[in-house]
JSON list of C-alpha atoms and ligand atoms in Angstrom, two decimals:
[
{"chain": "A", "resi": 1268, "resn": "MET", "atom": "CA", "xyz": [0.00, 0.00, 0.00]},
{"chain": "A", "resi": 1269, "resn": "LYS", "atom": "CA", "xyz": [1.09, 3.58, -0.58]},
{"chain": "A", "resi": 1270, "resn": "VAL", "atom": "CA", "xyz": [1.48, 5.66, 2.60]},
{"chain": "A", "resi": 1271, "resn": "SER", "atom": "CA", "xyz": [1.71, 9.45, 2.27]},
{"chain": "A", "resi": 1272, "resn": "LEU", "atom": "CA", "xyz": [2.41, 11.62, 5.26]},
{"chain": "A", "resi": 1273, "resn": "THR", "atom": "CA", "xyz": [4.31, 14.68, 6.40]},
{"chain": "A", "resi": 1274, "resn": "VAL", "atom": "CA", "xyz": [7.55, 13.88, 8.22]},
{"chain": "A", "resi": 1275, "resn": "ASN", "atom": "CA", "xyz": [9.62, 16.65, 9.77]},
{"chain": "A", "resi": 1276, "resn": "GLY", "atom": "CA", "xyz": [7.78, 19.21, 7.64]},
{"chain": "A", "resi": 1277, "resn": "ARG", "atom": "CA", "xyz": [8.31, 17.37, 4.34]},
{"chain": "A", "resi": 1278, "resn": "ALA", "atom": "CA", "xyz": [5.77, 15.42, 2.31]},
{"chain": "A", "resi": 1279, "resn": "ARG", "atom": "CA", "xyz": [6.96, 11.80, 2.12]},
{"chain": "A", "resi": 1280, "resn": "GLU", "atom": "CA", "xyz": [5.49, 8.78, 0.36]},
{"chain": "A", "resi": 1281, "resn": "ALA", "atom": "CA", "xyz": [6.49, 5.13, 0.08]},
{"chain": "A", "resi": 1282, "resn": "GLU", "atom": "CA", "xyz": [4.99, 1.73, -0.65]},
{"chain": "A", "resi": 1283, "resn": "THR", "atom": "CA", "xyz": [4.79, -0.65, 2.28]},
{"chain": "A", "resi": 1284, "resn": "GLU", "atom": "CA", "xyz": [3.06, -3.80, 3.50]},
{"chain": "A", "resi": 1285, "resn": "PRO", "atom": "CA", "xyz": [-0.19, -3.25, 5.44]},
{"chain": "A", "resi": 1286, "resn": "ARG", "atom": "CA", "xyz": [1.41, -5.03, 8.41]},
{"chain": "A", "resi": 1287, "resn": "THR", "atom": "CA", "xyz": [4.40, -2.66, 8.59]},
{"chain": "A", "resi": 1288, "resn": "THR", "atom": "CA", "xyz": [4.62, -0.65, 11.79]},
{"chain": "A", "resi": 1289, "resn": "LEU", "atom": "CA", "xyz": [5.17, 3.09, 11.64]},
{"chain": "A", "resi": 1290, "resn": "LEU", "atom": "CA", "xyz": [8.52, 2.43, 13.30]},
{"chain": "A", "resi": 1291, "resn": "ASP", "atom": "CA", "xyz": [9.69, 0.09, 10.53]},
{"chain": "A", "resi": 1292, "resn": "TYR", "atom": "CA", "xyz": [8.29, 2.40, 7.86]},
{"chain": "A", "resi": 1293, "resn": "LEU", "atom": "CA", "xyz": [10.21, 5.39, 9.23]},
{"chain": "A", "resi": 1294, "resn": "ARG", "atom": "CA", "xyz": [13.45, 3.44, 9.55]},
{"chain": "A", "resi": 1295, "resn": "ASP", "atom": "CA", "xyz": [13.33, 1.15, 6.52]},
{"chain": "A", "resi": 1296, "resn": "ALA", "atom": "CA", "xyz": [11.18, 2.94, 3.91]},
{"chain": "A", "resi": 1297, "resn": "LEU", "atom": "CA", "xyz": [12.19, 6.52, 4.73]},
{"chain": "A", "resi": 1298, "resn": "GLY", "atom": "CA", "xyz": [15.70, 5.91, 6.11]},
{"chain": "A", "resi": 1299, "resn": "LEU", "atom": "CA", "xyz": [15.02, 7.84, 9.32]},
{"chain": "A", "resi": 1300, "resn": "THR", "atom": "CA", "xyz": [16.99, 5.59, 11.64]},
{"chain": "A", "resi": 1301, "resn": "GLY", "atom": "CA", "xyz": [17.11, 8.08, 14.52]},
{"chain": "A", "resi": 1302, "resn": "THR", "atom": "CA", "xyz": [13.90, 6.54, 15.86]},
{"chain": "A", "resi": 1303, "resn": "HIS", "atom": "CA", "xyz": [15.10, 3.51, 17.79]},
{"chain": "A", "resi": 1304, "resn": "MET", "atom": "CA", "xyz": [13.61, 0.04, 18.09]},
{"chain": "A", "resi": 1305, "resn": "GLY", "atom": "CA", "xyz": [13.68, -1.29, 21.65]},
{"chain": "A", "resi": 1306, "resn": "CYS", "atom": "CA", "xyz": [11.02, -3.57, 23.05]},
{"chain": "A", "resi": 1307, "resn": "GLU", "atom": "CA", "xyz": [8.58, -3.41, 20.10]},
{"chain": "A", "resi": 1308, "resn": "HIS", "atom": "CA", "xyz": [5.62, -3.75, 22.43]},
{"chain": "A", "resi": 1309, "resn": "GLY", "atom": "CA", "xyz": [5.03, -0.29, 23.81]},
{"chain": "A", "resi": 1310, "resn": "VAL", "atom": "CA", "xyz": [7.06, -0.43, 27.01]},
{"chain": "A", "resi": 1311, "resn": "CYS", "atom": "CA", "xyz": [10.42, 1.32, 26.55]},
{"chain": "A", "resi": 1312, "resn": "GLY", "atom": "CA", "xyz": [9.60, 4.53, 24.66]},
{"chain": "A", "resi": 1313, "resn": "ALA", "atom": "CA", "xyz": [12.70, 4.35, 22.42]},
{"chain": "A", "resi": 1314, "resn": "CYS", "atom": "CA", "xyz": [10.49, 4.53, 19.32]},
{"chain": "A", "resi": 1315, "resn": "SER", "atom": "CA", "xyz": [8.60, 7.69, 20.37]},
{"chain": "A", "resi": 1316, "resn": "VAL", "atom": "CA", "xyz": [7.65, 10.22, 17.70]},
{"chain": "A", "resi": 1317, "resn": "LEU", "atom": "CA", "xyz": [5.31, 13.20, 17.67]},
{"chain": "A", "resi": 1318, "resn": "PHE", "atom": "CA", "xyz": [2.13, 12.19, 15.88]},
{"chain": "A", "resi": 1319, "resn": "ASP", "atom": "CA", "xyz": [-0.01, 15.22, 15.05]},
{"chain": "A", "resi": 1320, "resn": "GLY", "atom": "CA", "xyz": [1.91, 16.93, 17.88]},
{"chain": "A", "resi": 1321, "resn": "ALA", "atom": "CA", "xyz": [1.39, 14.26, 20.56]},
{"chain": "A", "resi": 1322, "resn": "PRO", "atom": "CA", "xyz": [4.03, 11.75, 21.70]},
{"chain": "A", "resi": 1323, "resn": "MET", "atom": "CA", "xyz": [3.26, 8.29, 20.34]},
{"chain": "A", "resi": 1324, "resn": "ARG", "atom": "CA", "xyz": [4.98, 4.89, 20.27]},
{"chain": "A", "resi": 1325, "resn": "ALA", "atom": "CA", "xyz": [5.74, 4.18, 16.62]},
{"chain": "A", "resi": 1326, "resn": "CYS", "atom": "CA", "xyz": [6.00, 0.43, 17.33]},
{"chain": "A", "resi": 1327, "resn": "LEU", "atom": "CA", "xyz": [2.32, 0.30, 18.30]},
{"chain": "A", "resi": 1328, "resn": "MET", "atom": "CA", "xyz": [0.93, 1.79, 15.07]},
{"chain": "A", "resi": 1329, "resn": "PHE", "atom": "CA", "xyz": [0.74, 0.53, 11.55]},
{"chain": "A", "resi": 1330, "resn": "ALA", "atom": "CA", "xyz": [2.22, 2.84, 8.95]},
{"chain": "A", "resi": 1331, "resn": "VAL", "atom": "CA", "xyz": [-1.08, 2.86, 7.08]},
{"chain": "A", "resi": 1332, "resn": "GLN", "atom": "CA", "xyz": [-2.71, 4.43, 10.14]},
{"chain": "A", "resi": 1333, "resn": "ALA", "atom": "CA", "xyz": [-0.37, 7.39, 9.73]},
{"chain": "A", "resi": 1334, "resn": "ASP", "atom": "CA", "xyz": [-1.48, 8.07, 6.16]},
{"chain": "A", "resi": 1335, "resn": "GLY", "atom": "CA", "xyz": [-2.34, 11.79, 5.84]},
{"chain": "A", "resi": 1336, "resn": "HIS", "atom": "CA", "xyz": [-0.95, 12.64, 9.28]},
{"chain": "A", "resi": 1337, "resn": "GLU", "atom": "CA", "xyz": [2.03, 14.62, 10.53]},
{"chain": "A", "resi": 1338, "resn": "VAL", "atom": "CA", "xyz": [5.00, 12.96, 12.21]},
{"chain": "A", "resi": 1339, "resn": "VAL", "atom": "CA", "xyz": [8.08, 14.49, 13.80]},
{"chain": "A", "resi": 1340, "resn": "THR", "atom": "CA", "xyz": [11.06, 12.23, 14.47]},
{"chain": "A", "resi": 1341, "resn": "VAL", "atom": "CA", "xyz": [14.23, 13.02, 16.40]},
{"chain": "A", "resi": 1342, "resn": "GLU", "atom": "CA", "xyz": [15.81, 14.20, 13.13]},
{"chain": "A", "resi": 1343, "resn": "GLY", "atom": "CA", "xyz": [13.15, 16.91, 13.06]},
{"chain": "A", "resi": 1344, "resn": "LEU", "atom": "CA", "xyz": [14.48, 18.40, 16.30]},
{"chain": "A", "resi": 1345, "resn": "CYS", "atom": "CA", "xyz": [17.67, 19.52, 14.56]},
{"chain": "A", "resi": 1346, "resn": "LYS", "atom": "CA", "xyz": [18.18, 23.08, 13.36]},
{"chain": "A", "resi": 1347, "resn": "PRO", "atom": "CA", "xyz": [17.42, 23.71, 9.66]},
{"chain": "A", "resi": 1348, "resn": "ASP", "atom": "CA", "xyz": [21.14, 23.34, 8.82]},
{"chain": "A", "resi": 1349, "resn": "GLY", "atom": "CA", "xyz": [21.18, 19.86, 10.39]},
{"chain": "A", "resi": 1350, "resn": "SER", "atom": "CA", "xyz": [23.16, 20.86, 13.47]},
{"chain": "A", "resi": 1351, "resn": "PRO", "atom": "CA", "xyz": [21.88, 19.83, 16.93]},
{"chain": "A", "resi": 1352, "resn": "GLY", "atom": "CA", "xyz": [18.79, 21.64, 18.17]},
{"chain": "A", "resi": 1353, "resn": "VAL", "atom": "CA", "xyz": [18.55, 23.29, 21.59]},
{"chain": "A", "resi": 1354, "resn": "LEU", "atom": "CA", "xyz": [17.33, 20.13, 23.34]},
{"chain": "A", "resi": 1355, "resn": "GLN", "atom": "CA", "xyz": [19.94, 17.95, 21.68]},
{"chain": "A", "resi": 1356, "resn": "GLU", "atom": "CA", "xyz": [22.72, 20.38, 22.61]},
{"chain": "A", "resi": 1357, "resn": "ALA", "atom": "CA", "xyz": [21.51, 20.51, 26.22]},
{"chain": "A", "resi": 1358, "resn": "PHE", "atom": "CA", "xyz": [21.64, 16.70, 26.46]},
{"chain": "A", "resi": 1359, "resn": "GLN", "atom": "CA", "xyz": [25.21, 16.86, 25.20]},
{"chain": "A", "resi": 1360, "resn": "ASP", "atom": "CA", "xyz": [26.25, 19.66, 27.57]},
{"chain": "A", "resi": 1361, "resn": "GLU", "atom": "CA", "xyz": [24.56, 18.19, 30.67]},
{"chain": "A", "resi": 1362, "resn": "HIS", "atom": "CA", "xyz": [25.63, 14.60, 30.01]},
{"chain": "A", "resi": 1363, "resn": "GLY", "atom": "CA", "xyz": [22.02, 13.49, 29.52]},
{"chain": "A", "resi": 1364, "resn": "LEU", "atom": "CA", "xyz": [23.03, 10.30, 27.72]},
{"chain": "A", "resi": 1365, "resn": "GLN", "atom": "CA", "xyz": [25.44, 7.44, 27.94]},
{"chain": "A", "resi": 1366, "resn": "CYS", "atom": "CA", "xyz": [24.81, 4.72, 25.35]},
{"chain": "A", "resi": 1367, "resn": "GLY", "atom": "CA", "xyz": [22.24, 6.96, 23.67]},
{"chain": "A", "resi": 1368, "resn": "TYR", "atom": "CA", "xyz": [19.77, 4.22, 22.88]},
{"chain": "A", "resi": 1369, "resn": "CYS", "atom": "CA", "xyz": [16.90, 5.82, 24.79]},
{"chain": "A", "resi": 1370, "resn": "THR", "atom": "CA", "xyz": [17.86, 9.35, 23.77]},
{"chain": "A", "resi": 1371, "resn": "PRO", "atom": "CA", "xyz": [15.67, 9.85, 20.67]},
{"chain": "A", "resi": 1372, "resn": "GLY", "atom": "CA", "xyz": [12.59, 8.86, 22.66]},
{"chain": "A", "resi": 1373, "resn": "MET", "atom": "CA", "xyz": [13.65, 11.04, 25.60]},
{"chain": "A", "resi": 1374, "resn": "LEU", "atom": "CA", "xyz": [14.13, 14.00, 23.26]},
{"chain": "A", "resi": 1375, "resn": "ILE", "atom": "CA", "xyz": [10.71, 13.51, 21.71]},
{"chain": "A", "resi": 1376, "resn": "SER", "atom": "CA", "xyz": [9.02, 13.31, 25.12]},
{"chain": "A", "resi": 1377, "resn": "ALA", "atom": "CA", "xyz": [10.93, 16.40, 26.22]},
{"chain": "A", "resi": 1378, "resn": "GLN", "atom": "CA", "xyz": [9.92, 18.29, 23.09]},
{"chain": "A", "resi": 1379, "resn": "ALA", "atom": "CA", "xyz": [6.28, 17.35, 23.66]},
{"chain": "A", "resi": 1380, "resn": "LEU", "atom": "CA", "xyz": [6.55, 18.72, 27.19]},
{"chain": "A", "resi": 1381, "resn": "LEU", "atom": "CA", "xyz": [8.21, 21.99, 26.14]},
{"chain": "A", "resi": 1382, "resn": "ASN", "atom": "CA", "xyz": [5.63, 22.50, 23.38]},
{"chain": "A", "resi": 1383, "resn": "THR", "atom": "CA", "xyz": [2.90, 22.76, 26.03]},
{"chain": "A", "resi": 1384, "resn": "ASN", "atom": "CA", "xyz": [4.87, 23.85, 29.10]},
{"chain": "A", "resi": 1385, "resn": "PRO", "atom": "CA", "xyz": [7.85, 26.14, 28.42]},
{"chain": "A", "resi": 1386, "resn": "SER", "atom": "CA", "xyz": [8.65, 26.48, 32.16]},
{"chain": "A", "resi": 1387, "resn": "PRO", "atom": "CA", "xyz": [8.45, 22.93, 33.54]},
{"chain": "A", "resi": 1388, "resn": "SER", "atom": "CA", "xyz": [9.37, 22.11, 37.12]},
{"chain": "A", "resi": 1389, "resn": "ARG", "atom": "CA", "xyz": [11.69, 19.16, 37.81]},
{"chain": "A", "resi": 1390, "resn": "GLU", "atom": "CA", "xyz": [8.54, 17.22, 38.78]},
{"chain": "A", "resi": 1391, "resn": "ASP", "atom": "CA", "xyz": [6.87, 18.11, 35.45]},
{"chain": "A", "resi": 1392, "resn": "ILE", "atom": "CA", "xyz": [9.96, 16.86, 33.63]},
{"chain": "A", "resi": 1393, "resn": "ARG", "atom": "CA", "xyz": [10.08, 13.60, 35.58]},
{"chain": "A", "resi": 1394, "resn": "GLU", "atom": "CA", "xyz": [6.39, 13.04, 34.80]},
{"chain": "A", "resi": 1395, "resn": "ALA", "atom": "CA", "xyz": [6.92, 13.78, 31.09]},
{"chain": "A", "resi": 1396, "resn": "ILE", "atom": "CA", "xyz": [9.70, 11.19, 30.72]},
{"chain": "A", "resi": 1397, "resn": "SER", "atom": "CA", "xyz": [8.15, 8.65, 33.09]},
{"chain": "A", "resi": 1398, "resn": "ALA", "atom": "CA", "xyz": [7.21, 6.36, 30.20]},
{"chain": "A", "resi": 1399, "resn": "ASN", "atom": "CA", "xyz": [10.71, 6.36, 28.72]},
{"chain": "A", "resi": 1400, "resn": "LEU", "atom": "CA", "xyz": [13.15, 3.79, 30.05]},
{"chain": "A", "resi": 1401, "resn": "CYS", "atom": "CA", "xyz": [16.88, 4.43, 30.36]},
{"chain": "A", "resi": 1402, "resn": "ARG", "atom": "CA", "xyz": [19.22, 1.66, 31.45]},
{"chain": "A", "resi": 1403, "resn": "CYS", "atom": "CA", "xyz": [22.31, 3.84, 31.84]},
{"chain": "A", "resi": 1404, "resn": "THR", "atom": "CA", "xyz": [21.95, 7.29, 33.30]},
{"chain": "A", "resi": 1405, "resn": "GLY", "atom": "CA", "xyz": [19.86, 7.14, 36.46]},
{"chain": "A", "resi": 1406, "resn": "TYR", "atom": "CA", "xyz": [17.74, 9.88, 34.87]},
{"chain": "A", "resi": 1407, "resn": "VAL", "atom": "CA", "xyz": [19.15, 12.79, 36.92]},
{"chain": "A", "resi": 1408, "resn": "GLN", "atom": "CA", "xyz": [21.20, 14.25, 34.07]},
{"chain": "A", "resi": 1409, "resn": "ILE", "atom": "CA", "xyz": [18.32, 13.75, 31.64]},
{"chain": "A", "resi": 1410, "resn": "VAL", "atom": "CA", "xyz": [16.10, 15.87, 33.88]},
{"chain": "A", "resi": 1411, "resn": "GLU", "atom": "CA", "xyz": [18.86, 18.50, 34.14]},
{"chain": "A", "resi": 1412, "resn": "SER", "atom": "CA", "xyz": [19.28, 18.48, 30.34]},
{"chain": "A", "resi": 1413, "resn": "ILE", "atom": "CA", "xyz": [15.60, 19.22, 29.78]},
{"chain": "A", "resi": 1414, "resn": "ALA", "atom": "CA", "xyz": [15.61, 21.94, 32.44]},
{"chain": "A", "resi": 1415, "resn": "THR", "atom": "CA", "xyz": [18.65, 23.51, 30.76]},
{"chain": "A", "resi": 1416, "resn": "ALA", "atom": "CA", "xyz": [16.97, 23.39, 27.36]},
{"chain": "A", "resi": 1417, "resn": "ALA", "atom": "CA", "xyz": [13.85, 25.05, 28.78]},
{"chain": "A", "resi": 1418, "resn": "GLN", "atom": "CA", "xyz": [15.98, 27.83, 30.28]},
{"chain": "A", "resi": 1419, "resn": "ARG", "atom": "CA", "xyz": [17.94, 28.33, 27.06]},
{"chain": "A", "resi": 1420, "resn": "LEU", "atom": "CA", "xyz": [14.76, 28.50, 24.97]},
{"chain": "A", "resi": 1421, "resn": "LYS", "atom": "CA", "xyz": [13.44, 31.21, 27.27]},
{"chain": "A", "resi": 1422, "resn": "GLU", "atom": "CA", "xyz": [16.71, 33.08, 26.73]},
{"chain": "A", "resi": 1423, "resn": "GLY", "atom": "CA", "xyz": [16.13, 32.91, 22.98]},
{"chain": "A", "resi": 1424, "resn": "TRP", "atom": "CA", "xyz": [18.72, 30.29, 21.97]},
{"chain": "B", "resi": 2608, "resn": "FES", "atom": "S1", "xyz": [10.15, -0.01, 20.80]},
{"chain": "B", "resi": 2608, "resn": "FES", "atom": "FE1", "xyz": [8.24, 0.99, 20.97]},
{"chain": "B", "resi": 2608, "resn": "FES", "atom": "S2", "xyz": [7.93, 1.24, 23.09]},
{"chain": "B", "resi": 2608, "resn": "FES", "atom": "FE2", "xyz": [9.75, 0.04, 22.96]},
{"chain": "B", "resi": 2609, "resn": "FES", "atom": "S1", "xyz": [21.58, 6.35, 27.76]},
{"chain": "B", "resi": 2609, "resn": "FES", "atom": "FE1", "xyz": [21.66, 4.18, 27.56]},
{"chain": "B", "resi": 2609, "resn": "FES", "atom": "S2", "xyz": [19.60, 3.59, 27.72]},
{"chain": "B", "resi": 2609, "resn": "FES", "atom": "FE2", "xyz": [19.55, 5.68, 28.19]}
]
């Protein structure tokens, strides 16, 4: 089947099997491998994308269900020149990642939070990433990264 959708502001289209998940479609048909495959059953959050602005697990949807919709992947959080966006830079500066496997999903959940709450408390941040699992960091530096990004965005970075 042909699936047409908007990804990171661009119209994209590709043929895929009806059984293909949105996660596999993004990675294999569109080459957007920033969205990571973890558990493949909705638990870890590594595959999170923004779907019509809301965080969604791409492993739990079929690609055909996304036809006509708008998706933002971690690649879409970069600046227009492809350099790291404010959130991505904050994760780097505050040591918000170790192996990096959870990071795309963390960044998407953080972006969803900042889109609706530009001044989140540490508690707000912990709540926003509570469905994203990280096996490395202990979460403290991830929370600090998101708080730093929020502060920088308010300063006009
Ligand atoms: S890969 Fe989708 S939630 Fe784990
Ligand atoms: S940085 Fe390794 S899983 Fe989070």
